[in-house]
Tab-separated table of C-alpha atoms in Angstrom:
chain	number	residue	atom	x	y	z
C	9	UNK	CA	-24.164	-30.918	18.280
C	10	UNK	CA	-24.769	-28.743	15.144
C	11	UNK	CA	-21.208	-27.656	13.645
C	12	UNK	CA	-20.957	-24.068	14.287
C	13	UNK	CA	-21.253	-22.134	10.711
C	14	UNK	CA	-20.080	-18.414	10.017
C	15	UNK	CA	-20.273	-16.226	7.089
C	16	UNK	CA	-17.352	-15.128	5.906
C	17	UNK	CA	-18.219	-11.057	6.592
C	18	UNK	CA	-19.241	-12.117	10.162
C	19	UNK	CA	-18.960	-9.337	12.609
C	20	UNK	CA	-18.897	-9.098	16.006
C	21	UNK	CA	-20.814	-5.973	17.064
C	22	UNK	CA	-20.899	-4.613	21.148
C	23	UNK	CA	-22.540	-1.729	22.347
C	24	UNK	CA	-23.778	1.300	20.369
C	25	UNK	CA	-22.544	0.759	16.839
C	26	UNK	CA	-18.638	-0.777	18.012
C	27	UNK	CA	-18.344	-3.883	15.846
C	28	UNK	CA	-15.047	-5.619	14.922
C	29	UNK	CA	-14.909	-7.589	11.401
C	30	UNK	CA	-13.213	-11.707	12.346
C	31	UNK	CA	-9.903	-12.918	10.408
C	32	UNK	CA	-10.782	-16.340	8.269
C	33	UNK	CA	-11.825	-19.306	10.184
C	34	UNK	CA	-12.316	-22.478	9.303
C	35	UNK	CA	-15.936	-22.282	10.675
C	36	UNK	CA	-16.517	-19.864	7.932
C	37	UNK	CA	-18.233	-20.790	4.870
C	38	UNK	CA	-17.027	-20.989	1.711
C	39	UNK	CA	-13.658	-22.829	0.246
C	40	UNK	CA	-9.884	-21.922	-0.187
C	41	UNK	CA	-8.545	-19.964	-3.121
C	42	UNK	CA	-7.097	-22.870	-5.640
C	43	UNK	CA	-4.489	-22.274	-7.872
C	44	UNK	CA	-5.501	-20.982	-10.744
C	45	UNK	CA	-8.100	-18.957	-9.793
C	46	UNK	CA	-8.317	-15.287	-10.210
C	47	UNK	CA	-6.513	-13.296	-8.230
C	48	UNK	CA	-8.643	-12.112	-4.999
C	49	UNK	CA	-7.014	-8.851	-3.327
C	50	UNK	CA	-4.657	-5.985	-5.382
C	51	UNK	CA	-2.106	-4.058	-3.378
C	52	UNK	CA	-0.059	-1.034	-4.878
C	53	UNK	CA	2.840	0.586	-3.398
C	54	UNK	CA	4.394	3.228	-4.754
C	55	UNK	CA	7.597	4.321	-4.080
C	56	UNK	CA	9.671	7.858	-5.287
C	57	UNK	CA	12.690	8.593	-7.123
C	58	UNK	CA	13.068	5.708	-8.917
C	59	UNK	CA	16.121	3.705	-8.238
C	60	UNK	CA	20.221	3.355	-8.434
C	61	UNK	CA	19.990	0.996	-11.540
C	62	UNK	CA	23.808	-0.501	-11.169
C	63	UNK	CA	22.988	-1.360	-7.413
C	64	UNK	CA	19.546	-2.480	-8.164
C	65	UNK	CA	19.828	-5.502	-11.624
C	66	UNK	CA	20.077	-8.647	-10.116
C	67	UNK	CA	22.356	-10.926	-11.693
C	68	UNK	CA	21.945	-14.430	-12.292
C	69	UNK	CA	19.087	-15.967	-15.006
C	70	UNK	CA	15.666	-15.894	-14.595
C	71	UNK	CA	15.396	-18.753	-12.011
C	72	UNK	CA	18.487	-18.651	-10.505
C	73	UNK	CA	19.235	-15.213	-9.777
C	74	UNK	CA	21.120	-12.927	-6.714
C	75	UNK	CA	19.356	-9.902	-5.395
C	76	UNK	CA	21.306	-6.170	-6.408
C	77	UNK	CA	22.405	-4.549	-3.186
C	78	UNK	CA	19.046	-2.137	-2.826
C	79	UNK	CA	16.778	-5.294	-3.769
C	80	UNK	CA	18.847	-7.536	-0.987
C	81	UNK	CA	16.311	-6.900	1.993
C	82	UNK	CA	13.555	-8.989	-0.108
C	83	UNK	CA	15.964	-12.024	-0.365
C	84	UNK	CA	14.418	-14.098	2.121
C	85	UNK	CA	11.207	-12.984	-0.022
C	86	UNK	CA	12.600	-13.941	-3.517
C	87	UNK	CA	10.157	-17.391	-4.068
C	88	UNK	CA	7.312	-14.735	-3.521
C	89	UNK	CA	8.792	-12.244	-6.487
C	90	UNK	CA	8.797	-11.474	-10.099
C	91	UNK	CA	11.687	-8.677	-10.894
C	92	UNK	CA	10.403	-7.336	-14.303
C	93	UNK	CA	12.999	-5.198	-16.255
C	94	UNK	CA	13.442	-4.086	-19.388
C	95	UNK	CA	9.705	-2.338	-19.020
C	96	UNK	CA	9.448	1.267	-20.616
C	97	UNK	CA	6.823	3.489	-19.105
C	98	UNK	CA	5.853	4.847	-22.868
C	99	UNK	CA	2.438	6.230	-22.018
C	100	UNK	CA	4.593	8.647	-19.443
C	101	UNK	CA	4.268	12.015	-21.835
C	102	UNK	CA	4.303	15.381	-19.846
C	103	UNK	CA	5.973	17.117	-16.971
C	104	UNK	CA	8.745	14.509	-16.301
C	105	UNK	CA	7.432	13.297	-12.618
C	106	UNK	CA	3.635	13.716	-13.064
C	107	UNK	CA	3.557	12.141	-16.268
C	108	UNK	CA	5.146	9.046	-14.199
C	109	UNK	CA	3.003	9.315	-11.043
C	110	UNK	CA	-0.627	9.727	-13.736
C	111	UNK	CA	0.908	7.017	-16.473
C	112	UNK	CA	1.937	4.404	-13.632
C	113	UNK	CA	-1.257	2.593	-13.014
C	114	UNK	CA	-3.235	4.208	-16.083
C	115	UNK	CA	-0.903	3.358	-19.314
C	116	UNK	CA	-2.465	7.056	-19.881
C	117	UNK	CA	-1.159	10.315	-20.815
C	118	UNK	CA	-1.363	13.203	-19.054
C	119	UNK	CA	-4.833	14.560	-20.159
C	120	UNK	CA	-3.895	18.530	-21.458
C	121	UNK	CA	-0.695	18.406	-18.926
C	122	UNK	CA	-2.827	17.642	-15.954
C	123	UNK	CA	-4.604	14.486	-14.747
C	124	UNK	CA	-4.759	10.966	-16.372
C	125	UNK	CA	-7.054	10.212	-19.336
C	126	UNK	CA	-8.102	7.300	-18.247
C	127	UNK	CA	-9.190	4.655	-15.022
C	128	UNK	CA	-6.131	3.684	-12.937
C	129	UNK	CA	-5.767	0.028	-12.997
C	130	UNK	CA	-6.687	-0.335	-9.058
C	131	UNK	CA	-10.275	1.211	-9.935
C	132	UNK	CA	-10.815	-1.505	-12.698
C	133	UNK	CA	-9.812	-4.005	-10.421
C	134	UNK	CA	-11.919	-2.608	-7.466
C	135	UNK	CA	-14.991	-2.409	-9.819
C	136	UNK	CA	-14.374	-6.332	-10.730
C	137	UNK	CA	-13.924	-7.657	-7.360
C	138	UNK	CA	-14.922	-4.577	-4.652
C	139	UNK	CA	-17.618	-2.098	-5.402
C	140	UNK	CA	-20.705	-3.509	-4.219
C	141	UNK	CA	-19.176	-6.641	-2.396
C	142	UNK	CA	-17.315	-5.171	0.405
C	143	UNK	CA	-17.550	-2.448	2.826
C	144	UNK	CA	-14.817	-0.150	1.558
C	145	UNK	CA	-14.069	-0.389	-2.408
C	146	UNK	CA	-10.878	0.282	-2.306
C	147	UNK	CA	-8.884	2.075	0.263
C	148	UNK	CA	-5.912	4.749	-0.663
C	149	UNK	CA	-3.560	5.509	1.866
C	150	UNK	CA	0.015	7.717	2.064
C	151	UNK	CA	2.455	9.062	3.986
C	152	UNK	CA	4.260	12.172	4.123
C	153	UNK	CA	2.222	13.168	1.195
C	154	UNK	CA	1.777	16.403	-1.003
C	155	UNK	CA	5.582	17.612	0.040
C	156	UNK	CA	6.897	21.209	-2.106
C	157	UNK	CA	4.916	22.513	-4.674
C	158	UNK	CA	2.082	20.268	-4.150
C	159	UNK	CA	2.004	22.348	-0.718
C	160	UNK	CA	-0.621	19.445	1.047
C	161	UNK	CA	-3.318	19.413	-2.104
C	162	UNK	CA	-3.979	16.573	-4.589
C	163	UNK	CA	-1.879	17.436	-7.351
C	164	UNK	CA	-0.858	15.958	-11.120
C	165	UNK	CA	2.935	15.502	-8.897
C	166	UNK	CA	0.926	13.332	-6.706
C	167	UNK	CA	-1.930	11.445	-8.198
C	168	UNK	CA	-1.494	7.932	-8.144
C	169	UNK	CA	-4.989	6.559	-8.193
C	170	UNK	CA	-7.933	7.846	-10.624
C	171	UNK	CA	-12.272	6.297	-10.793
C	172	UNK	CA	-13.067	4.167	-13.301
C	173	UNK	CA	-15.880	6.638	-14.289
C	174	UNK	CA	-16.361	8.864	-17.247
C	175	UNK	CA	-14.362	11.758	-15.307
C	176	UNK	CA	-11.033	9.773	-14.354
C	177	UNK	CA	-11.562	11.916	-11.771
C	178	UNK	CA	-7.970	11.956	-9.503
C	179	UNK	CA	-8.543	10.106	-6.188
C	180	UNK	CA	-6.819	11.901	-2.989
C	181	UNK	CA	-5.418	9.121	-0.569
C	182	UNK	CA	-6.005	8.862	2.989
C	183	UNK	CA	-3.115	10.290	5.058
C	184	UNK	CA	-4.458	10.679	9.008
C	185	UNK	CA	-3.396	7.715	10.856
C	186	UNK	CA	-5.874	7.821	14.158
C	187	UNK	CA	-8.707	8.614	11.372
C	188	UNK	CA	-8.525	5.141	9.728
C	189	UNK	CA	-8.130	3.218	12.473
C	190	UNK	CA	-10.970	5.084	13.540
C	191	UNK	CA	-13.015	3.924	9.889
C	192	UNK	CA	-12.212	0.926	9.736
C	193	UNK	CA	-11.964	-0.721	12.561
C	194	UNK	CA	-14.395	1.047	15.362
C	195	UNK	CA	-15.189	4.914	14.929
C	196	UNK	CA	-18.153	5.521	17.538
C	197	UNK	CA	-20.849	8.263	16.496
C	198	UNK	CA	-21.487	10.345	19.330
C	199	UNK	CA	-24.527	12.855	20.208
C	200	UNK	CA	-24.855	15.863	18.003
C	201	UNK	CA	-22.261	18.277	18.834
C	202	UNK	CA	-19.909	16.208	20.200
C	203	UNK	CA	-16.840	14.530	19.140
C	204	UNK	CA	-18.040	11.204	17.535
C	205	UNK	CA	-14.557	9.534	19.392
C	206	UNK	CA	-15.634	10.357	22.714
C	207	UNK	CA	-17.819	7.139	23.608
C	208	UNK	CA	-14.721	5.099	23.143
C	209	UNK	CA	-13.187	5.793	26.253
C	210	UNK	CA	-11.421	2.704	26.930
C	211	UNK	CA	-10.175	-0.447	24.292
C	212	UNK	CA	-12.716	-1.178	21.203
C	213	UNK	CA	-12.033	-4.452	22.275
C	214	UNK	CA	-13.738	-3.776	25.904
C	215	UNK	CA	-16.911	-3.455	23.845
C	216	UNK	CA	-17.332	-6.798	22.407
C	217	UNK	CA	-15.075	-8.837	24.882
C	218	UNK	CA	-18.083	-11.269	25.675
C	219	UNK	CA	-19.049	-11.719	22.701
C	220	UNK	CA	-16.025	-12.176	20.952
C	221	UNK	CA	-15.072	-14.972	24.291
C	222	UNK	CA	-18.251	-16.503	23.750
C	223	UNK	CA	-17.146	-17.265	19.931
C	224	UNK	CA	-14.101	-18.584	20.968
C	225	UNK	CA	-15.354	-21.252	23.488
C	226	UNK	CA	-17.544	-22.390	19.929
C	227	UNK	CA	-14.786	-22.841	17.830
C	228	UNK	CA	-11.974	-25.592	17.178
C	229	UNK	CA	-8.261	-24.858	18.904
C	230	UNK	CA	-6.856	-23.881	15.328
C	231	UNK	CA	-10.076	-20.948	15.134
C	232	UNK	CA	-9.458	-19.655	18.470
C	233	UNK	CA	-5.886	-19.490	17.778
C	234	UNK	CA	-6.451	-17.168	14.790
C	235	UNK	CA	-9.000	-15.302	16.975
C	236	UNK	CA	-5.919	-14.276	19.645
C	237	UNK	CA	-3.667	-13.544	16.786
C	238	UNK	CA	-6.285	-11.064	15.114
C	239	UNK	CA	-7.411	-9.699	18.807
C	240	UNK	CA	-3.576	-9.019	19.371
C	241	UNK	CA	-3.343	-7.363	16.176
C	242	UNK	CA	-6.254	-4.866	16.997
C	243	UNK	CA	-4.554	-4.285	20.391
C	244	UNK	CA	-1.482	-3.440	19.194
C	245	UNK	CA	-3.014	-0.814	16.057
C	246	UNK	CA	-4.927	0.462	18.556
C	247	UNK	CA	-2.618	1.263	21.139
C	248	UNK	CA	0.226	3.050	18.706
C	249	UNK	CA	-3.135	5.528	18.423
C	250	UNK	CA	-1.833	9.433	19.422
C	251	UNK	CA	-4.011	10.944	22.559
C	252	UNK	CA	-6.900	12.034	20.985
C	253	UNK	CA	-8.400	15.452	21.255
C	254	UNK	CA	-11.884	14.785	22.515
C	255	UNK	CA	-14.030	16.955	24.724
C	256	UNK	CA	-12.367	18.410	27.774
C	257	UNK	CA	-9.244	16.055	26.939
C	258	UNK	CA	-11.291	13.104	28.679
C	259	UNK	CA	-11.283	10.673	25.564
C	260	UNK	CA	-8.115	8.918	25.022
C	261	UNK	CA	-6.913	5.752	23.227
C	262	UNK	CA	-4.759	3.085	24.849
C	263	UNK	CA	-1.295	4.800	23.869
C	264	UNK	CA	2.013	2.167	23.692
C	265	UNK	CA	3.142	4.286	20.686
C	266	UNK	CA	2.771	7.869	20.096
C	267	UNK	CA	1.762	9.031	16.964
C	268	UNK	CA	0.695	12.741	17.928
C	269	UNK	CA	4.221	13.362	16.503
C	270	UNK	CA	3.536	13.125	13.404
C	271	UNK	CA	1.762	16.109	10.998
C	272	UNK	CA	-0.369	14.097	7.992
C	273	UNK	CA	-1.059	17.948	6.504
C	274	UNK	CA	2.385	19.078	7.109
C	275	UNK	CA	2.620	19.624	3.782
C	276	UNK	CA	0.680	22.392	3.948
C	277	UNK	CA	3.260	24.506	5.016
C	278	UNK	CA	5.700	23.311	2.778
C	279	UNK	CA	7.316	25.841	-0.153
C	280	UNK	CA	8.540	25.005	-3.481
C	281	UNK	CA	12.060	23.872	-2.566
C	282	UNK	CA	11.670	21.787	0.492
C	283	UNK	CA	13.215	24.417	2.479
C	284	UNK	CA	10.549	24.182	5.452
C	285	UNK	CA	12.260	20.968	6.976
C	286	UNK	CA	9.142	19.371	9.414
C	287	UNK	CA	11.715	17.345	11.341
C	288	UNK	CA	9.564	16.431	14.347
C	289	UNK	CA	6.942	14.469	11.416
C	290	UNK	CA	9.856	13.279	9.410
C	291	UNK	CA	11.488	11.465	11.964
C	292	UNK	CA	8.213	9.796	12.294
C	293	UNK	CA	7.522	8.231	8.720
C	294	UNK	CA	8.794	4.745	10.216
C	295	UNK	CA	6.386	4.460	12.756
C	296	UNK	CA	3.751	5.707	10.950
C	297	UNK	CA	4.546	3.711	8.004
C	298	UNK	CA	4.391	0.402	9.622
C	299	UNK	CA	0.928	0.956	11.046
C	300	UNK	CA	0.023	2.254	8.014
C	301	UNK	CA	1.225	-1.329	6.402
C	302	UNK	CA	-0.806	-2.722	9.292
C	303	UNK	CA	-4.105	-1.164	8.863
C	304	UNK	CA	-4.066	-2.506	5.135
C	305	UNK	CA	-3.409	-5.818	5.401
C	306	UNK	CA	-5.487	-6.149	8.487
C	307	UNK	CA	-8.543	-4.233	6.211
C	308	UNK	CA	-7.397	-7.099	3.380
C	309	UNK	CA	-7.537	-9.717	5.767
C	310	UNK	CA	-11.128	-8.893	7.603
C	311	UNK	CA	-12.752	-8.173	3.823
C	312	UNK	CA	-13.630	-4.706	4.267
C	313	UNK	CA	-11.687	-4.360	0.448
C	314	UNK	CA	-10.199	-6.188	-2.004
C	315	UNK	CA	-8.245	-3.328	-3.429
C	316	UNK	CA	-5.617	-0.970	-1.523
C	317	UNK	CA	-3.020	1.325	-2.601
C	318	UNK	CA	0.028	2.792	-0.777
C	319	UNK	CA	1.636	5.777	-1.287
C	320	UNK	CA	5.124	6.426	-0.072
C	321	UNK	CA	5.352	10.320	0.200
C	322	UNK	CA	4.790	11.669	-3.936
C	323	UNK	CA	7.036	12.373	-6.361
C	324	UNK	CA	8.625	15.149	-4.854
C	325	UNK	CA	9.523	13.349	-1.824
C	326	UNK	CA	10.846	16.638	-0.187
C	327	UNK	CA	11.211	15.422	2.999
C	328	UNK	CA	14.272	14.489	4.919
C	329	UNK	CA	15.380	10.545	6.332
C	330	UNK	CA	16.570	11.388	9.972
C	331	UNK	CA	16.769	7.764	10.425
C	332	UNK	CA	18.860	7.254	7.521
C	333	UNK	CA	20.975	10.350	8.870
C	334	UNK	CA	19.845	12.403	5.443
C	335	UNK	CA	19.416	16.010	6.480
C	336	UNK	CA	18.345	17.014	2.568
C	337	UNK	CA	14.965	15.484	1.193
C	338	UNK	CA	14.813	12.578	-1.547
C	339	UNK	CA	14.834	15.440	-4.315
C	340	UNK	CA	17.979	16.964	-3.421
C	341	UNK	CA	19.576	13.928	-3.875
C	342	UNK	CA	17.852	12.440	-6.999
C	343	UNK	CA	19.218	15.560	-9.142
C	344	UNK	CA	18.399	19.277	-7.069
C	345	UNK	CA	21.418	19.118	-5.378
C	346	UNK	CA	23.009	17.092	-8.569
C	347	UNK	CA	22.450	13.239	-8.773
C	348	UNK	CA	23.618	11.732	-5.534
C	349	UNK	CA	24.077	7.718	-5.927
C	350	UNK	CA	24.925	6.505	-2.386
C	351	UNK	CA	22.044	8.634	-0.642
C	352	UNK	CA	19.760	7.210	-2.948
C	353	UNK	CA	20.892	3.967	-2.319
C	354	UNK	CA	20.464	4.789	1.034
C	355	UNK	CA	16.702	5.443	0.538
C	356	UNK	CA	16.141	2.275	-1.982
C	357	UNK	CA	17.418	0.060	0.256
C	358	UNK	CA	15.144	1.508	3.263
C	359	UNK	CA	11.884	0.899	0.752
C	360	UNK	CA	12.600	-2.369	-0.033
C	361	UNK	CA	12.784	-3.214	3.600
C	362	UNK	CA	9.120	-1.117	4.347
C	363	UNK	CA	8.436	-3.677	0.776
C	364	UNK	CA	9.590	-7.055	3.004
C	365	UNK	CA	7.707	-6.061	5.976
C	366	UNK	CA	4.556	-5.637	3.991
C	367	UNK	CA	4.806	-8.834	2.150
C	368	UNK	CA	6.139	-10.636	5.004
C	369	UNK	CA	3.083	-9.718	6.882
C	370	UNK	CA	0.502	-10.657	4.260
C	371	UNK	CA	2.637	-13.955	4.185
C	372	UNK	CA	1.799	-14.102	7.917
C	373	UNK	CA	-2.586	-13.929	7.624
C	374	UNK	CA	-3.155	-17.720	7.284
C	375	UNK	CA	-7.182	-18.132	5.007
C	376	UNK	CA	-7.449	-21.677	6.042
C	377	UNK	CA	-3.871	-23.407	4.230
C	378	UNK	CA	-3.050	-20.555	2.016
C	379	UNK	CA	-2.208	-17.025	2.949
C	380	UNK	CA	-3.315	-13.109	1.819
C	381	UNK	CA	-0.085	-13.052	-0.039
C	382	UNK	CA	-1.043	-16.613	-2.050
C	383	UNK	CA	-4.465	-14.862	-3.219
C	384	UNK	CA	-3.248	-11.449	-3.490
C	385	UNK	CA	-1.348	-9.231	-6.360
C	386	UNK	CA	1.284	-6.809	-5.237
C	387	UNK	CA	2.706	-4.173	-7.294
C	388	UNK	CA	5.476	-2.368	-6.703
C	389	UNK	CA	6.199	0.940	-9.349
C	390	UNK	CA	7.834	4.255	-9.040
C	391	UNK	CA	7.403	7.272	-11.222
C	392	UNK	CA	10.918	6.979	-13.559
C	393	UNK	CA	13.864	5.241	-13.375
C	394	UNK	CA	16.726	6.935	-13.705
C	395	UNK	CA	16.654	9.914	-10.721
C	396	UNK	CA	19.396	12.588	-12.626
C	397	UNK	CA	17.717	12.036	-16.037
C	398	UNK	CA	14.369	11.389	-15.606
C	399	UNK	CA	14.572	9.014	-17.650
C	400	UNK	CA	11.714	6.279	-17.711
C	401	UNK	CA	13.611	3.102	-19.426
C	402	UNK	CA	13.813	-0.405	-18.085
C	403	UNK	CA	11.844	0.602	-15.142
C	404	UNK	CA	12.263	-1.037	-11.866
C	405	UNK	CA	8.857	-2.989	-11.099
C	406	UNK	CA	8.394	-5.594	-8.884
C	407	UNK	CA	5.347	-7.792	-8.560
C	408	UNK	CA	4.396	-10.510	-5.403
C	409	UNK	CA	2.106	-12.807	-4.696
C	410	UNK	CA	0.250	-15.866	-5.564
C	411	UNK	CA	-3.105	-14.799	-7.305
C	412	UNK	CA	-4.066	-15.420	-10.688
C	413	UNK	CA	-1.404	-18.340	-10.793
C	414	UNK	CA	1.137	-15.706	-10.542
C	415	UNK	CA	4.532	-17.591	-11.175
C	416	UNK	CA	7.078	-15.771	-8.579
C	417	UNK	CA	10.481	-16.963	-7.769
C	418	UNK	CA	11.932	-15.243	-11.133
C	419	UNK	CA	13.814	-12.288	-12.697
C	420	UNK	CA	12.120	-11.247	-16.084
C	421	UNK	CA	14.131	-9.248	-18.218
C	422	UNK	CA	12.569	-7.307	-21.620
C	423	UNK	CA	13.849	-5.072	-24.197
C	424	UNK	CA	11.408	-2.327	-24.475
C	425	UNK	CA	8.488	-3.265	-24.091
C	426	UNK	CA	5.780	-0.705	-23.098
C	427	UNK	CA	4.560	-0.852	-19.125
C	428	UNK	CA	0.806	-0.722	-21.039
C	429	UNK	CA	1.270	-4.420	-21.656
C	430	UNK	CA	1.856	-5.280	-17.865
C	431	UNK	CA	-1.176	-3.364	-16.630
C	432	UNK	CA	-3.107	-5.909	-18.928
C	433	UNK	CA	-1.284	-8.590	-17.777
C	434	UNK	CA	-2.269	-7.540	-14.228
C	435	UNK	CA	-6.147	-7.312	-14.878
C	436	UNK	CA	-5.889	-10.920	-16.563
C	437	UNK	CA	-4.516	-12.288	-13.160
C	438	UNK	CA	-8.146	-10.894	-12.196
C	439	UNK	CA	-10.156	-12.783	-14.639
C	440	UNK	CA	-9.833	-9.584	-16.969
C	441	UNK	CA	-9.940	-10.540	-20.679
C	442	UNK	CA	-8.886	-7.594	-22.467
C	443	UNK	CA	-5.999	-7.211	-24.486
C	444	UNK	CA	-5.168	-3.725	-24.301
C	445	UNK	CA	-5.174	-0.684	-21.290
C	446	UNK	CA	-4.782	2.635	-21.164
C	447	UNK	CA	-3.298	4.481	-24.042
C	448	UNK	CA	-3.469	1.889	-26.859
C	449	UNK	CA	-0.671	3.291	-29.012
C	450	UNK	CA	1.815	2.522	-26.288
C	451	UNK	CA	0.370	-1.336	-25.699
C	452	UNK	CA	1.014	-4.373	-27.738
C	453	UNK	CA	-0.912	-6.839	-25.804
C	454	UNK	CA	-0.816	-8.659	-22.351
C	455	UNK	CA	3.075	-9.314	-21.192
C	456	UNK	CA	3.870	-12.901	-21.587
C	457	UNK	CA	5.181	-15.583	-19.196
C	458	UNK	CA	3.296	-14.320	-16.164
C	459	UNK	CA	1.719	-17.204	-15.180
């Protein structure tokens, strides 16, 4: 019997235009990443308000090292790390947050107090490895996004991402949870005129059962293992989908977990302060979060990108942690309501365990003896460092993964030396060969000891 063969972007497609992209299997062509190799996926996850810097410094040497209090949920994660201190974000010149936010993944300026003046490093990357090779170039996603003055609109305050084009044009994320399940992984275009979710009246999955049975009665037991991981994976995204609108009410996803809860535009009726509290989609952000975590590695892991960004709120973060029993938003503690170290604490040590669910589940997509994390890059920035000053000096950065020969399992420690030179370092993990990014008077060169 002929050895069953698949391409590595194989679909499965049902009726209409449903079609549902496989997880690797060894019946795919093509060979495992091998050390060494470029890095094959970037990730970027930003995350507010910098950090509590006497409850964040490890202590230790660079091998042998124990985790600061907010750092301590990534412990079990710490082979899979590099802690890099001693970074200052130089290029950061303008209103004290925006200039972090536009500087973090350019090494740029802010262009005439506004917008970066240059590509953000996740656009370089994309162009390298994405554009033109899979579905989606890259994929920008946030939650509880454009808080206070930014009042719901793409902003300087919350710009993270910008094109690798001659505009640097600022690249607004994707915030609407239901919408990108809906994208990526099974929209249905109706008739003209009518909601284009309506076909999809009952599970995705329902369209392409057969089919996607058929495959698994063709493939070896380790294959169809993956296969019932990755099916229970799409079950489970698609039923924490809210009930969706439709026509007449009659189309609604499987529901397990609400999300109608939740407001992605809230921020739209925010004012300047933070003083219009949306509790009902605050208390939310977990939930939301997690599937939001979800939907990107799952989009990593099927190859419709090679490049995705997360956003955790922006850098006003004016929005309040019912969970964490904080009534006042991230702000108010970081230095409007004067500097308040325990709350923000509080909040660092939350991220960092949102930060070790993410990796953990990237450490969890096995490519046939290595795993998303192995060939990935993830990089973990905020917009300063120190929340009452502003200040953006030994800034806490955090990279993961395997790819490029990445060397994890270490605590890096610099004195001073410009953020510029580990955005270079991070293209050369992508078989990048230039010396220099973003604003070359604040970059000396790549940052050493990486790999």
């Amino acid at each position: 019997m002929t050895k069953l063969r698949l391409e590595r972007r194989t679909v499965l497609r049902g009726a209409g235009s449903i079609a549902i992209a496989l997880p690797w299997l060894e019946a795919m062509a093509g060979k495992a990443h091998a050390a060494g190799e470029p890095a094959k996926r970037f990730v970027g996850v930003f995350q507010p308000g910098g950090t509590v810097r006497s409850r964040y410094t490890p202590t230790g040497n660079e091998t042998a090292f124990t985790m600061g209090p907010i750092l301590k949920p990534l412990e079990s994660l710490q082979s899979r790390l590099l802690v890099i201190d001693g970074l200052d974000m130089k290029s950061a010149i303008g209103e004290q947050h925006q200039a972090g936010i536009v500087a973090l993944l350019t090494g740029c300026r802010q262009k005439g107090g506004g917008y970066a003046g240059g590509p953000s490093v996740d656009q370089v990357i994309a162009r390298k490895i994405s554009v033109g090779k899979k579905p989606k170039a890259s994929l920008q996603f946030a939650v509880r996004w454009a808080t206070g003055k930014a009042k719901g609109r793409l902003s300087p305050i919350n710009s993270l991402n910008f094109e690798d084009n001659a505009s640097f044009s600022p690249i607004p994320p994707r915030l609407a949870p239901d919408q990108i399940f809906d994208e990526l992984f099974g929209s249905v275009p109706g008739p003209m005129g009518t909601d284009p979710r309506v076909p999809r009246r009952k599970s995705i999955l329902d369209y392409v059962g057969r089919r996607y049975q058929a495959l698994a009665g063709r493939v070896g037991a380790d294959d169809k293992r993956r296969l019932e991981q990755h099916l229970t994976k799409v079950r489970e995204m698609e039923a924490s989908l809210s009930v969706l609108p439709g026509v007449g009410g009659a189309c609604k996803a499987p529901v397990k977990v609400d999300t109608s809860d939740y407001n992605p535009r809230t921020g739209l009726n925010a004012d300047d302060l933070g003083n219009n509290v949306d509790a009902r989609t605050d208390t939310a952000i977990p939930k939301v979060g997690k599937f939001m975590m979800d939907m990107l590695v799952t989009a990593l892991a099927c190859d419709l990108t090679a490049v995705a960004t997360l956003q955790w709120s922006d850098t006003e973060a004016k929005h309040t942690f019912p969970w964490l029993n904080l009534k006042d938003h991230h702000h108010y503690y970081q230095h409007d309501g004067g500097f308040r170290a325990r709350e923000c604490e509080a909040v660092g040590v939350w991220y960092s365990q949102q930060h070790a669910y993410l990796l953990q589940q990237m450490a969890a997509v096995d490519l046939g003896g290595r795993s998303l994390l192995d060939e990935s890059v993830v990089f973990f920035g905020s917009e300063l460092q120190d929340p009452p000053s502003h200040r953006k000096t030994n800034m806490p950065f955090l990279l993961a993964g395997g790819g490029g020969g990445l060397r994890t399992g270490r605590w890096l420690t610099h004195n001073g030396v410009p953020h510029n030179n580990l955005l270079v370092s991070i293209l050369n993990l992508f078989g990048e060969t230039r010396a220099t990014f973003g604003d070359a008077a604040y970059c000396t060169g790549a940052l050493p000891n990486l790999v």
